[in-house]
């Protein structure tokens, strides 16, 4: 399809157009900003929404098919069938357009979409600068587009550039080990039969007929690649993430022990050859062998993932300086091309890139990666895709992507690839239940996470990823109502009812979002530089949030009222008593003010070590403080009385507790994974 030309009277003659005017709207394509002349407000569009509007405007007067839009918006990428519909819905919401009686975007049945109003196009230097006002963000996270670098050229040859976007970004790789276009293999799945149970964290040896995986959380199983068992070793605490040496019959894996992790190296009969000293950690991911004596370790600490080089012969641990910005997060490392180590970085707009230590970018994805490995046969990276179901895809360094396998139930939780290109993966499925006081589930699904919070009326608001995205639901009157329709990658970590039980406070990463019982009321940025640690209500009209360094307060319109420097990993506010509850140096304190906290703090209780490791999720109910912690990768729930004698009690201890809740009568409700099943699958390339 050749680029369409707008009406000649509207074409800017010698400059690339950057502003489009239609009816009472002005769209600045360079800034992704949409100005409403009637309300005098300016909205920052999501990058993909802005790109969709750009296409519709530059192809004004033509019906654009779904296929063309999909290819332009997601070049060389497999996306869900409703991805375009979601973007159209967001754009129509911004324009206040009705799909049934459209003013702007008309659906032409079985053909595509047509932009209706006349438009005027202005070059950059002649367009007036519009006055912007503070933006109130709806239930949508604003992010920078990965395509920002080519926007200046986008409008000169818009359509052709949109189709070529994938090729533009493939040039980021400084060399390619694959042709520009290859025919990837087709795959078929085989079940590797094991005993019924939970098997996960699979590792396949590159050359030898060896598999290793974790069974029932604390047993290391070593088998051949047909699943015939050879050796096993059982530990007192949880183990995780075995990884074979690329050529030798040596295996590295982790053991969680109290508040630390130990790296073990064993032979192929599961006999331990080496054990590291305990390394402080919250979580770990699979290690990567750099050489015979060196491994790259990814360890989750208090402020996110860190990379270390570990020399096991000398037990030396050295921190690796990664080429990343403060607002980016490190995910993990992989041994790939030419037996080098590469590092996966995800930025704050959820774009992923694979880099070497010198900062060179070797591959990019426009969605967050969390599951990835190297396929030596195809010289490609196997990873999750950007869909809600996290199917497996492959990507060459040329930028070409190809499908591998789609999940029908649960999700892929780990993968390993040998030199033949055989992919071994653990496919997990489960049910998570929020249970009531009679131990009956009020809501169940195979979702990824929950965060139930019940008020005194017996209503429960919770977060669920049953759709593949973090969405907010309300359970009231024996019915479940969905309050948000976000469909983004942002996480919801906290929920809280206001003191009057009329509003609900949630977050989306660093945004604060307010709901009533029907819909989103407003949202605004928390103005924190780091991820949120906790938030809550000061009173009916005031909110607070903490990132572990500063505590900010806001009114309901999102205006910042105060910013107080106060470092704490655990803080909450007692609305009834108008006091702060803080954990500091293993002790529980109370104070009326954070500014003079150290002068006026009152010691309530000294806490055991296992009560403060990975401390999170405080709840205040009926004069009691509840929270969660982890110890040896086992989940614990605690209760402390806020009146003398301030007793501290462990009330629950078991694995796989996702979250918990407190019923109006004080009963403990647990949202946990149940009916967990995980099996090892072989996804094998078919012979061409």
mmCIF file of C-alpha atoms in Angstrom, residues 248-588:
data_model
loop_
_atom_site.group_PDB
_atom_site.id
_atom_site.type_symbol
_atom_site.label_atom_id
_atom_site.label_comp_id
_atom_site.label_asym_id
_atom_site.label_seq_id
_atom_site.Cartn_x
_atom_site.Cartn_y
_atom_site.Cartn_z
ATOM 1 C CA UNK A 248 31.587 -30.309 31.913
ATOM 2 C CA UNK A 249 29.286 -32.444 34.061
ATOM 3 C CA UNK A 250 29.039 -29.783 36.763
ATOM 4 C CA UNK A 251 25.873 -28.150 38.032
ATOM 5 C CA UNK A 252 25.433 -24.828 39.869
ATOM 6 C CA UNK A 253 22.252 -24.202 41.885
ATOM 7 C CA UNK A 254 20.970 -22.097 44.772
ATOM 8 C CA UNK A 255 19.759 -22.925 48.279
ATOM 9 C CA UNK A 256 17.727 -20.433 50.343
ATOM 10 C CA UNK A 257 18.887 -20.422 53.972
ATOM 11 C CA UNK A 258 17.307 -17.980 56.416
ATOM 12 C CA UNK A 259 17.960 -14.468 55.053
ATOM 13 C CA UNK A 260 20.716 -15.571 52.671
ATOM 14 C CA UNK A 261 21.397 -17.759 49.625
ATOM 15 C CA UNK A 262 24.140 -20.351 49.141
ATOM 16 C CA UNK A 263 25.490 -21.276 45.727
ATOM 17 C CA UNK A 264 26.257 -24.985 45.440
ATOM 18 C CA UNK A 265 28.221 -26.698 42.678
ATOM 19 C CA UNK A 266 27.678 -30.443 42.301
ATOM 20 C CA UNK A 267 28.674 -33.208 39.911
ATOM 21 C CA UNK A 268 26.207 -35.142 37.745
ATOM 22 C CA UNK A 269 25.472 -37.531 40.623
ATOM 23 C CA UNK A 270 24.252 -34.623 42.807
ATOM 24 C CA UNK A 271 27.310 -34.786 45.091
ATOM 25 C CA UNK A 272 28.312 -31.330 46.341
ATOM 26 C CA UNK A 273 31.746 -30.163 45.150
ATOM 27 C CA UNK A 274 31.613 -26.584 46.444
ATOM 28 C CA UNK A 275 29.379 -24.340 48.539
ATOM 29 C CA UNK A 276 29.677 -20.585 48.836
ATOM 30 C CA UNK A 277 29.435 -18.604 52.027
ATOM 31 C CA UNK A 278 25.878 -17.356 52.691
ATOM 32 C CA UNK A 279 25.174 -14.344 50.437
ATOM 33 C CA UNK A 280 22.527 -11.851 51.676
ATOM 34 C CA UNK A 281 19.586 -12.004 49.288
ATOM 35 C CA UNK A 282 15.841 -11.713 48.874
ATOM 36 C CA UNK A 283 15.594 -13.774 45.698
ATOM 37 C CA UNK A 284 17.926 -15.208 43.063
ATOM 38 C CA UNK A 285 17.719 -16.207 39.408
ATOM 39 C CA UNK A 286 19.620 -18.811 37.417
ATOM 40 C CA UNK A 287 23.430 -18.313 37.423
ATOM 41 C CA UNK A 288 25.359 -18.122 34.148
ATOM 42 C CA UNK A 289 28.708 -19.858 33.660
ATOM 43 C CA UNK A 290 31.257 -17.337 32.382
ATOM 44 C CA UNK A 291 34.217 -19.737 32.502
ATOM 45 C CA UNK A 292 35.290 -22.896 34.341
ATOM 46 C CA UNK A 293 35.931 -20.930 37.515
ATOM 47 C CA UNK A 294 33.566 -17.948 37.121
ATOM 48 C CA UNK A 295 29.805 -17.526 37.256
ATOM 49 C CA UNK A 296 27.642 -14.442 36.854
ATOM 50 C CA UNK A 297 25.086 -14.314 39.670
ATOM 51 C CA UNK A 298 21.855 -12.307 39.694
ATOM 52 C CA UNK A 299 20.768 -11.544 43.258
ATOM 53 C CA UNK A 300 17.670 -9.612 44.319
ATOM 54 C CA UNK A 301 18.561 -7.261 47.135
ATOM 55 C CA UNK A 302 16.641 -4.558 48.956
ATOM 56 C CA UNK A 303 16.759 -2.161 45.993
ATOM 57 C CA UNK A 304 16.389 -4.603 43.101
ATOM 58 C CA UNK A 305 18.524 -7.050 41.117
ATOM 59 C CA UNK A 306 22.307 -6.778 41.184
ATOM 60 C CA UNK A 307 24.883 -8.657 39.092
ATOM 61 C CA UNK A 308 27.977 -10.247 40.631
ATOM 62 C CA UNK A 309 30.955 -12.203 39.327
ATOM 63 C CA UNK A 310 31.669 -15.216 41.547
ATOM 64 C CA UNK A 311 34.998 -17.110 41.410
ATOM 65 C CA UNK A 312 34.246 -20.375 43.161
ATOM 66 C CA UNK A 313 37.848 -21.533 43.561
ATOM 67 C CA UNK A 314 38.621 -18.484 45.707
ATOM 68 C CA UNK A 315 35.039 -17.736 46.879
ATOM 69 C CA UNK A 316 35.482 -14.184 45.594
ATOM 70 C CA UNK A 317 32.336 -12.118 44.928
ATOM 71 C CA UNK A 318 32.720 -8.957 42.797
ATOM 72 C CA UNK A 319 29.903 -6.556 41.909
ATOM 73 C CA UNK A 320 29.508 -5.977 38.146
ATOM 74 C CA UNK A 321 28.990 -2.337 37.024
ATOM 75 C CA UNK A 322 26.126 -2.619 34.566
ATOM 76 C CA UNK A 323 25.546 -0.065 31.757
ATOM 77 C CA UNK A 324 22.149 1.179 32.949
ATOM 78 C CA UNK A 325 20.396 4.316 34.181
ATOM 79 C CA UNK A 326 18.901 4.794 37.694
ATOM 80 C CA UNK A 327 15.340 4.431 36.368
ATOM 81 C CA UNK A 328 16.120 1.091 34.705
ATOM 82 C CA UNK A 329 16.159 -2.376 36.213
ATOM 83 C CA UNK A 330 18.398 -5.325 35.615
ATOM 84 C CA UNK A 331 16.601 -8.643 35.012
ATOM 85 C CA UNK A 332 19.285 -11.267 34.494
ATOM 86 C CA UNK A 333 22.240 -12.566 32.480
ATOM 87 C CA UNK A 334 22.580 -15.146 29.712
ATOM 88 C CA UNK A 335 25.531 -16.863 28.032
ATOM 89 C CA UNK A 336 24.942 -16.432 24.311
ATOM 90 C CA UNK A 337 26.843 -15.559 21.110
ATOM 91 C CA UNK A 338 30.545 -16.479 21.078
ATOM 92 C CA UNK A 339 30.146 -17.789 24.662
ATOM 93 C CA UNK A 340 29.931 -14.239 26.005
ATOM 94 C CA UNK A 341 27.699 -13.005 28.836
ATOM 95 C CA UNK A 342 24.918 -10.546 27.991
ATOM 96 C CA UNK A 343 22.691 -8.619 30.399
ATOM 97 C CA UNK A 344 18.967 -7.920 30.104
ATOM 98 C CA UNK A 345 17.864 -4.390 31.058
ATOM 99 C CA UNK A 346 14.247 -3.127 31.190
ATOM 100 C CA UNK A 347 13.638 0.634 31.267
ATOM 101 C CA UNK A 348 10.798 2.547 32.889
ATOM 102 C CA UNK A 349 8.762 2.407 29.668
ATOM 103 C CA UNK A 350 8.952 -1.424 29.736
ATOM 104 C CA UNK A 351 11.247 -1.664 26.723
ATOM 105 C CA UNK A 352 13.824 -4.466 27.035
ATOM 106 C CA UNK A 353 17.331 -4.592 25.647
ATOM 107 C CA UNK A 354 20.146 -7.132 25.757
ATOM 108 C CA UNK A 355 23.534 -5.505 26.256
ATOM 109 C CA UNK A 356 27.155 -6.457 26.727
ATOM 110 C CA UNK A 357 29.202 -4.957 29.537
ATOM 111 C CA UNK A 358 30.612 -2.287 27.204
ATOM 112 C CA UNK A 359 27.068 -0.926 26.745
ATOM 113 C CA UNK A 360 26.521 -2.136 23.179
ATOM 114 C CA UNK A 361 22.904 -3.085 22.480
ATOM 115 C CA UNK A 362 22.537 -6.444 20.752
ATOM 116 C CA UNK A 363 18.779 -6.882 20.765
ATOM 117 C CA UNK A 364 15.633 -4.989 21.790
ATOM 118 C CA UNK A 365 12.006 -5.840 22.576
ATOM 119 C CA UNK A 366 9.105 -3.397 22.998
ATOM 120 C CA UNK A 367 7.736 -5.287 26.032
ATOM 121 C CA UNK A 368 9.253 -6.483 29.332
ATOM 122 C CA UNK A 369 11.166 -9.774 29.221
ATOM 123 C CA UNK A 370 11.352 -11.934 32.303
ATOM 124 C CA UNK A 371 11.910 -15.415 30.792
ATOM 125 C CA UNK A 372 14.743 -15.814 28.294
ATOM 126 C CA UNK A 373 17.566 -18.111 27.174
ATOM 127 C CA UNK A 374 19.882 -18.675 24.220
ATOM 128 C CA UNK A 375 19.246 -21.194 21.431
ATOM 129 C CA UNK A 376 22.663 -22.292 20.093
ATOM 130 C CA UNK A 377 21.127 -24.059 17.083
ATOM 131 C CA UNK A 378 19.256 -20.983 15.834
ATOM 132 C CA UNK A 379 21.650 -18.420 17.331
ATOM 133 C CA UNK A 380 18.549 -16.672 18.694
ATOM 134 C CA UNK A 381 17.069 -15.609 22.017
ATOM 135 C CA UNK A 382 14.023 -17.568 23.201
ATOM 136 C CA UNK A 383 11.748 -15.521 25.463
ATOM 137 C CA UNK A 384 8.231 -14.739 26.586
ATOM 138 C CA UNK A 385 6.237 -12.573 24.183
ATOM 139 C CA UNK A 386 4.329 -9.384 25.001
ATOM 140 C CA UNK A 387 0.896 -11.008 25.256
ATOM 141 C CA UNK A 388 -1.123 -11.618 28.375
ATOM 142 C CA UNK A 389 -0.405 -15.344 28.185
ATOM 143 C CA UNK A 390 3.396 -15.127 27.834
ATOM 144 C CA UNK A 391 3.809 -17.462 24.888
ATOM 145 C CA UNK A 392 7.303 -18.430 23.747
ATOM 146 C CA UNK A 393 8.893 -16.663 20.778
ATOM 147 C CA UNK A 394 12.358 -16.541 19.237
ATOM 148 C CA UNK A 395 14.274 -13.555 17.938
ATOM 149 C CA UNK A 396 17.361 -13.351 15.733
ATOM 150 C CA UNK A 397 19.924 -10.573 15.977
ATOM 151 C CA UNK A 398 18.669 -9.323 12.624
ATOM 152 C CA UNK A 399 15.397 -8.387 14.381
ATOM 153 C CA UNK A 400 13.353 -11.207 12.827
ATOM 154 C CA UNK A 401 10.994 -12.883 15.299
ATOM 155 C CA UNK A 402 9.213 -16.216 15.055
ATOM 156 C CA UNK A 403 6.612 -18.082 17.134
ATOM 157 C CA UNK A 404 7.584 -21.186 19.102
ATOM 158 C CA UNK A 405 4.732 -22.308 21.310
ATOM 159 C CA UNK A 406 1.542 -20.908 22.856
ATOM 160 C CA UNK A 407 0.345 -21.785 26.336
ATOM 161 C CA UNK A 408 -3.090 -23.290 26.751
ATOM 162 C CA UNK A 409 -3.026 -23.336 30.550
ATOM 163 C CA UNK A 410 -0.848 -21.764 33.221
ATOM 164 C CA UNK A 411 2.450 -20.289 32.126
ATOM 165 C CA UNK A 412 6.016 -21.184 31.264
ATOM 166 C CA UNK A 413 8.172 -20.554 34.324
ATOM 167 C CA UNK A 414 11.659 -21.595 33.173
ATOM 168 C CA UNK A 415 13.382 -22.754 30.008
ATOM 169 C CA UNK A 416 16.659 -24.252 28.870
ATOM 170 C CA UNK A 417 17.936 -25.006 25.353
ATOM 171 C CA UNK A 418 20.599 -27.498 24.251
ATOM 172 C CA UNK A 419 22.837 -27.394 21.173
ATOM 173 C CA UNK A 420 20.293 -29.290 19.058
ATOM 174 C CA UNK A 421 17.761 -26.520 19.658
ATOM 175 C CA UNK A 422 15.576 -28.707 21.892
ATOM 176 C CA UNK A 423 13.739 -26.445 24.346
ATOM 177 C CA UNK A 424 13.016 -27.814 27.812
ATOM 178 C CA UNK A 425 10.533 -25.806 29.810
ATOM 179 C CA UNK A 426 8.523 -26.043 33.016
ATOM 180 C CA UNK A 427 4.824 -25.355 32.460
ATOM 181 C CA UNK A 428 3.107 -24.377 35.699
ATOM 182 C CA UNK A 429 -0.585 -24.142 36.486
ATOM 183 C CA UNK A 430 -2.323 -23.415 39.748
ATOM 184 C CA UNK A 431 -5.400 -22.018 41.392
ATOM 185 C CA UNK A 432 -5.278 -19.084 43.767
ATOM 186 C CA UNK A 433 -8.114 -18.697 46.232
ATOM 187 C CA UNK A 434 -9.163 -15.808 48.419
ATOM 188 C CA UNK A 435 -10.990 -17.625 51.177
ATOM 189 C CA UNK A 436 -13.637 -16.303 53.564
ATOM 190 C CA UNK A 437 -14.082 -17.004 57.275
ATOM 191 C CA UNK A 438 -15.671 -20.375 56.428
ATOM 192 C CA UNK A 439 -12.631 -21.325 54.315
ATOM 193 C CA UNK A 440 -14.723 -21.042 51.164
ATOM 194 C CA UNK A 441 -13.244 -19.216 48.167
ATOM 195 C CA UNK A 442 -14.890 -15.878 47.425
ATOM 196 C CA UNK A 443 -12.861 -15.707 44.228
ATOM 197 C CA UNK A 444 -10.676 -18.254 42.450
ATOM 198 C CA UNK A 445 -8.673 -18.275 39.254
ATOM 199 C CA UNK A 446 -5.348 -19.291 37.786
ATOM 200 C CA UNK A 447 -4.186 -15.691 38.007
ATOM 201 C CA UNK A 448 -0.689 -14.645 38.907
ATOM 202 C CA UNK A 449 -1.285 -12.496 41.972
ATOM 203 C CA UNK A 450 -3.759 -11.144 44.505
ATOM 204 C CA UNK A 451 -3.853 -8.349 47.058
ATOM 205 C CA UNK A 452 -7.146 -8.655 48.957
ATOM 206 C CA UNK A 453 -8.223 -5.914 51.386
ATOM 207 C CA UNK A 454 -11.548 -6.342 53.210
ATOM 208 C CA UNK A 455 -13.336 -3.422 54.874
ATOM 209 C CA UNK A 456 -15.668 -3.394 57.882
ATOM 210 C CA UNK A 457 -18.682 -3.812 55.582
ATOM 211 C CA UNK A 458 -17.312 -7.148 54.404
ATOM 212 C CA UNK A 459 -16.430 -5.859 50.905
ATOM 213 C CA UNK A 460 -13.133 -7.030 49.438
ATOM 214 C CA UNK A 461 -11.159 -5.124 46.845
ATOM 215 C CA UNK A 462 -8.325 -7.070 45.249
ATOM 216 C CA UNK A 463 -5.876 -7.139 42.384
ATOM 217 C CA UNK A 464 -5.887 -10.042 39.985
ATOM 218 C CA UNK A 465 -3.971 -10.901 36.837
ATOM 219 C CA UNK A 466 -6.673 -13.268 35.622
ATOM 220 C CA UNK A 467 -6.675 -11.411 32.279
ATOM 221 C CA UNK A 468 -2.888 -11.382 32.119
ATOM 222 C CA UNK A 469 -2.766 -7.788 33.376
ATOM 223 C CA UNK A 470 -3.000 -6.219 36.822
ATOM 224 C CA UNK A 471 -6.660 -5.279 37.207
ATOM 225 C CA UNK A 472 -8.675 -4.109 40.222
ATOM 226 C CA UNK A 473 -11.832 -5.983 41.255
ATOM 227 C CA UNK A 474 -14.433 -5.443 43.967
ATOM 228 C CA UNK A 475 -16.247 -8.317 45.668
ATOM 229 C CA UNK A 476 -19.472 -7.029 47.197
ATOM 230 C CA UNK A 477 -22.931 -8.506 47.655
ATOM 231 C CA UNK A 478 -21.769 -11.913 46.363
ATOM 232 C CA UNK A 479 -20.752 -10.313 43.064
ATOM 233 C CA UNK A 480 -17.361 -9.507 41.565
ATOM 234 C CA UNK A 481 -17.071 -6.212 39.669
ATOM 235 C CA UNK A 482 -14.059 -5.165 37.599
ATOM 236 C CA UNK A 483 -13.076 -1.562 38.375
ATOM 237 C CA UNK A 484 -10.099 -1.077 36.057
ATOM 238 C CA UNK A 485 -9.416 -1.939 32.432
ATOM 239 C CA UNK A 486 -5.795 -0.948 32.194
ATOM 240 C CA UNK A 487 -4.197 -3.661 30.009
ATOM 241 C CA UNK A 488 -0.656 -2.480 30.677
ATOM 242 C CA UNK A 489 2.559 -3.920 32.088
ATOM 243 C CA UNK A 490 2.495 -1.824 35.264
ATOM 244 C CA UNK A 491 2.205 -3.622 38.585
ATOM 245 C CA UNK A 492 -0.273 -2.998 41.366
ATOM 246 C CA UNK A 493 1.432 -3.576 44.719
ATOM 247 C CA UNK A 494 -0.872 -1.891 47.242
ATOM 248 C CA UNK A 495 -4.568 -1.356 47.960
ATOM 249 C CA UNK A 496 -6.209 0.568 50.809
ATOM 250 C CA UNK A 497 -9.744 1.672 51.740
ATOM 251 C CA UNK A 498 -10.189 5.245 52.941
ATOM 252 C CA UNK A 499 -11.418 5.797 56.529
ATOM 253 C CA UNK A 500 -14.996 6.445 55.327
ATOM 254 C CA UNK A 501 -14.945 3.280 53.154
ATOM 255 C CA UNK A 502 -16.014 5.292 50.117
ATOM 256 C CA UNK A 503 -12.776 5.295 48.078
ATOM 257 C CA UNK A 504 -10.019 2.857 47.231
ATOM 258 C CA UNK A 505 -6.374 3.813 46.836
ATOM 259 C CA UNK A 506 -4.130 1.727 44.578
ATOM 260 C CA UNK A 507 -0.859 2.175 42.761
ATOM 261 C CA UNK A 508 0.353 1.426 39.245
ATOM 262 C CA UNK A 509 4.088 1.323 39.698
ATOM 263 C CA UNK A 510 4.770 4.934 40.806
ATOM 264 C CA UNK A 511 1.316 6.301 40.005
ATOM 265 C CA UNK A 512 -1.345 6.621 42.707
ATOM 266 C CA UNK A 513 -4.856 5.767 41.504
ATOM 267 C CA UNK A 514 -8.175 6.540 43.224
ATOM 268 C CA UNK A 515 -11.337 4.470 42.647
ATOM 269 C CA UNK A 516 -14.879 4.520 43.898
ATOM 270 C CA UNK A 517 -17.099 1.423 43.741
ATOM 271 C CA UNK A 518 -17.673 1.867 40.012
ATOM 272 C CA UNK A 519 -14.683 3.359 38.232
ATOM 273 C CA UNK A 520 -11.417 5.279 38.315
ATOM 274 C CA UNK A 521 -11.728 8.737 39.849
ATOM 275 C CA UNK A 522 -8.260 10.105 39.143
ATOM 276 C CA UNK A 523 -4.578 9.243 39.193
ATOM 277 C CA UNK A 524 -1.320 11.140 39.601
ATOM 278 C CA UNK A 525 2.389 10.536 39.985
ATOM 279 C CA UNK A 526 3.738 9.839 43.462
ATOM 280 C CA UNK A 527 6.799 12.015 42.678
ATOM 281 C CA UNK A 528 9.125 9.332 44.048
ATOM 282 C CA UNK A 529 12.397 8.502 42.335
ATOM 283 C CA UNK A 530 12.329 4.872 43.488
ATOM 284 C CA UNK A 531 9.604 2.201 43.493
ATOM 285 C CA UNK A 532 6.980 2.556 46.191
ATOM 286 C CA UNK A 533 7.479 0.699 49.454
ATOM 287 C CA UNK A 534 4.120 1.528 50.994
ATOM 288 C CA UNK A 535 1.258 4.027 50.972
ATOM 289 C CA UNK A 536 -2.003 4.756 52.733
ATOM 290 C CA UNK A 537 -4.407 7.359 54.093
ATOM 291 C CA UNK A 538 -3.727 10.109 56.643
ATOM 292 C CA UNK A 539 -7.422 11.029 56.757
ATOM 293 C CA UNK A 540 -10.366 11.191 54.348
ATOM 294 C CA UNK A 541 -8.738 13.980 52.320
ATOM 295 C CA UNK A 542 -5.019 13.209 52.537
ATOM 296 C CA UNK A 543 -2.836 10.393 51.173
ATOM 297 C CA UNK A 544 0.770 9.406 51.872
ATOM 298 C CA UNK A 545 3.364 7.297 50.076
ATOM 299 C CA UNK A 546 6.917 6.124 50.768
ATOM 300 C CA UNK A 547 9.751 4.840 48.588
ATOM 301 C CA UNK A 548 11.931 3.934 51.563
ATOM 302 C CA UNK A 549 13.746 7.298 51.393
ATOM 303 C CA UNK A 550 11.026 9.988 51.328
ATOM 304 C CA UNK A 551 7.453 10.165 52.582
ATOM 305 C CA UNK A 552 5.144 12.339 50.447
ATOM 306 C CA UNK A 553 1.631 13.524 51.271
ATOM 307 C CA UNK A 554 -1.052 14.603 48.776
ATOM 308 C CA UNK A 555 -4.598 15.856 48.683
ATOM 309 C CA UNK A 556 -7.202 14.008 46.612
ATOM 310 C CA UNK A 557 -6.423 16.161 43.571
ATOM 311 C CA UNK A 558 -2.851 14.911 43.569
ATOM 312 C CA UNK A 559 -1.201 18.128 44.770
ATOM 313 C CA UNK A 560 1.948 17.497 46.802
ATOM 314 C CA UNK A 561 1.438 18.806 50.348
ATOM 315 C CA UNK A 562 4.726 17.750 51.939
ATOM 316 C CA UNK A 563 7.905 15.798 51.249
ATOM 317 C CA UNK A 564 9.800 14.429 54.260
ATOM 318 C CA UNK A 565 13.083 12.585 54.097
ATOM 319 C CA UNK A 566 12.606 9.463 56.194
ATOM 320 C CA UNK A 567 14.439 6.243 55.445
ATOM 321 C CA UNK A 568 12.556 3.097 56.384
ATOM 322 C CA UNK A 569 11.758 -0.202 54.702
ATOM 323 C CA UNK A 570 8.550 -0.594 56.731
ATOM 324 C CA UNK A 571 6.217 2.243 57.601
ATOM 325 C CA UNK A 572 2.460 2.660 58.000
ATOM 326 C CA UNK A 573 0.081 5.222 59.472
ATOM 327 C CA UNK A 574 -2.495 4.548 62.189
ATOM 328 C CA UNK A 575 -5.428 6.794 61.194
ATOM 329 C CA UNK A 576 -7.388 6.397 64.450
ATOM 330 C CA UNK A 577 -4.411 7.141 66.707
ATOM 331 C CA UNK A 578 -2.817 9.643 64.287
ATOM 332 C CA UNK A 579 0.595 8.054 64.660
ATOM 333 C CA UNK A 580 3.278 6.438 62.494
ATOM 334 C CA UNK A 581 4.298 2.810 62.973
ATOM 335 C CA UNK A 582 7.874 2.120 61.868
ATOM 336 C CA UNK A 583 10.300 -0.793 61.911
ATOM 337 C CA UNK A 584 13.893 0.341 62.378
ATOM 338 C CA UNK A 585 16.941 -1.829 63.184
ATOM 339 C CA UNK A 586 14.750 -4.806 64.019
ATOM 340 C CA UNK A 587 12.564 -2.841 66.448
ATOM 341 C CA UNK A 588 8.936 -1.701 66.208
#
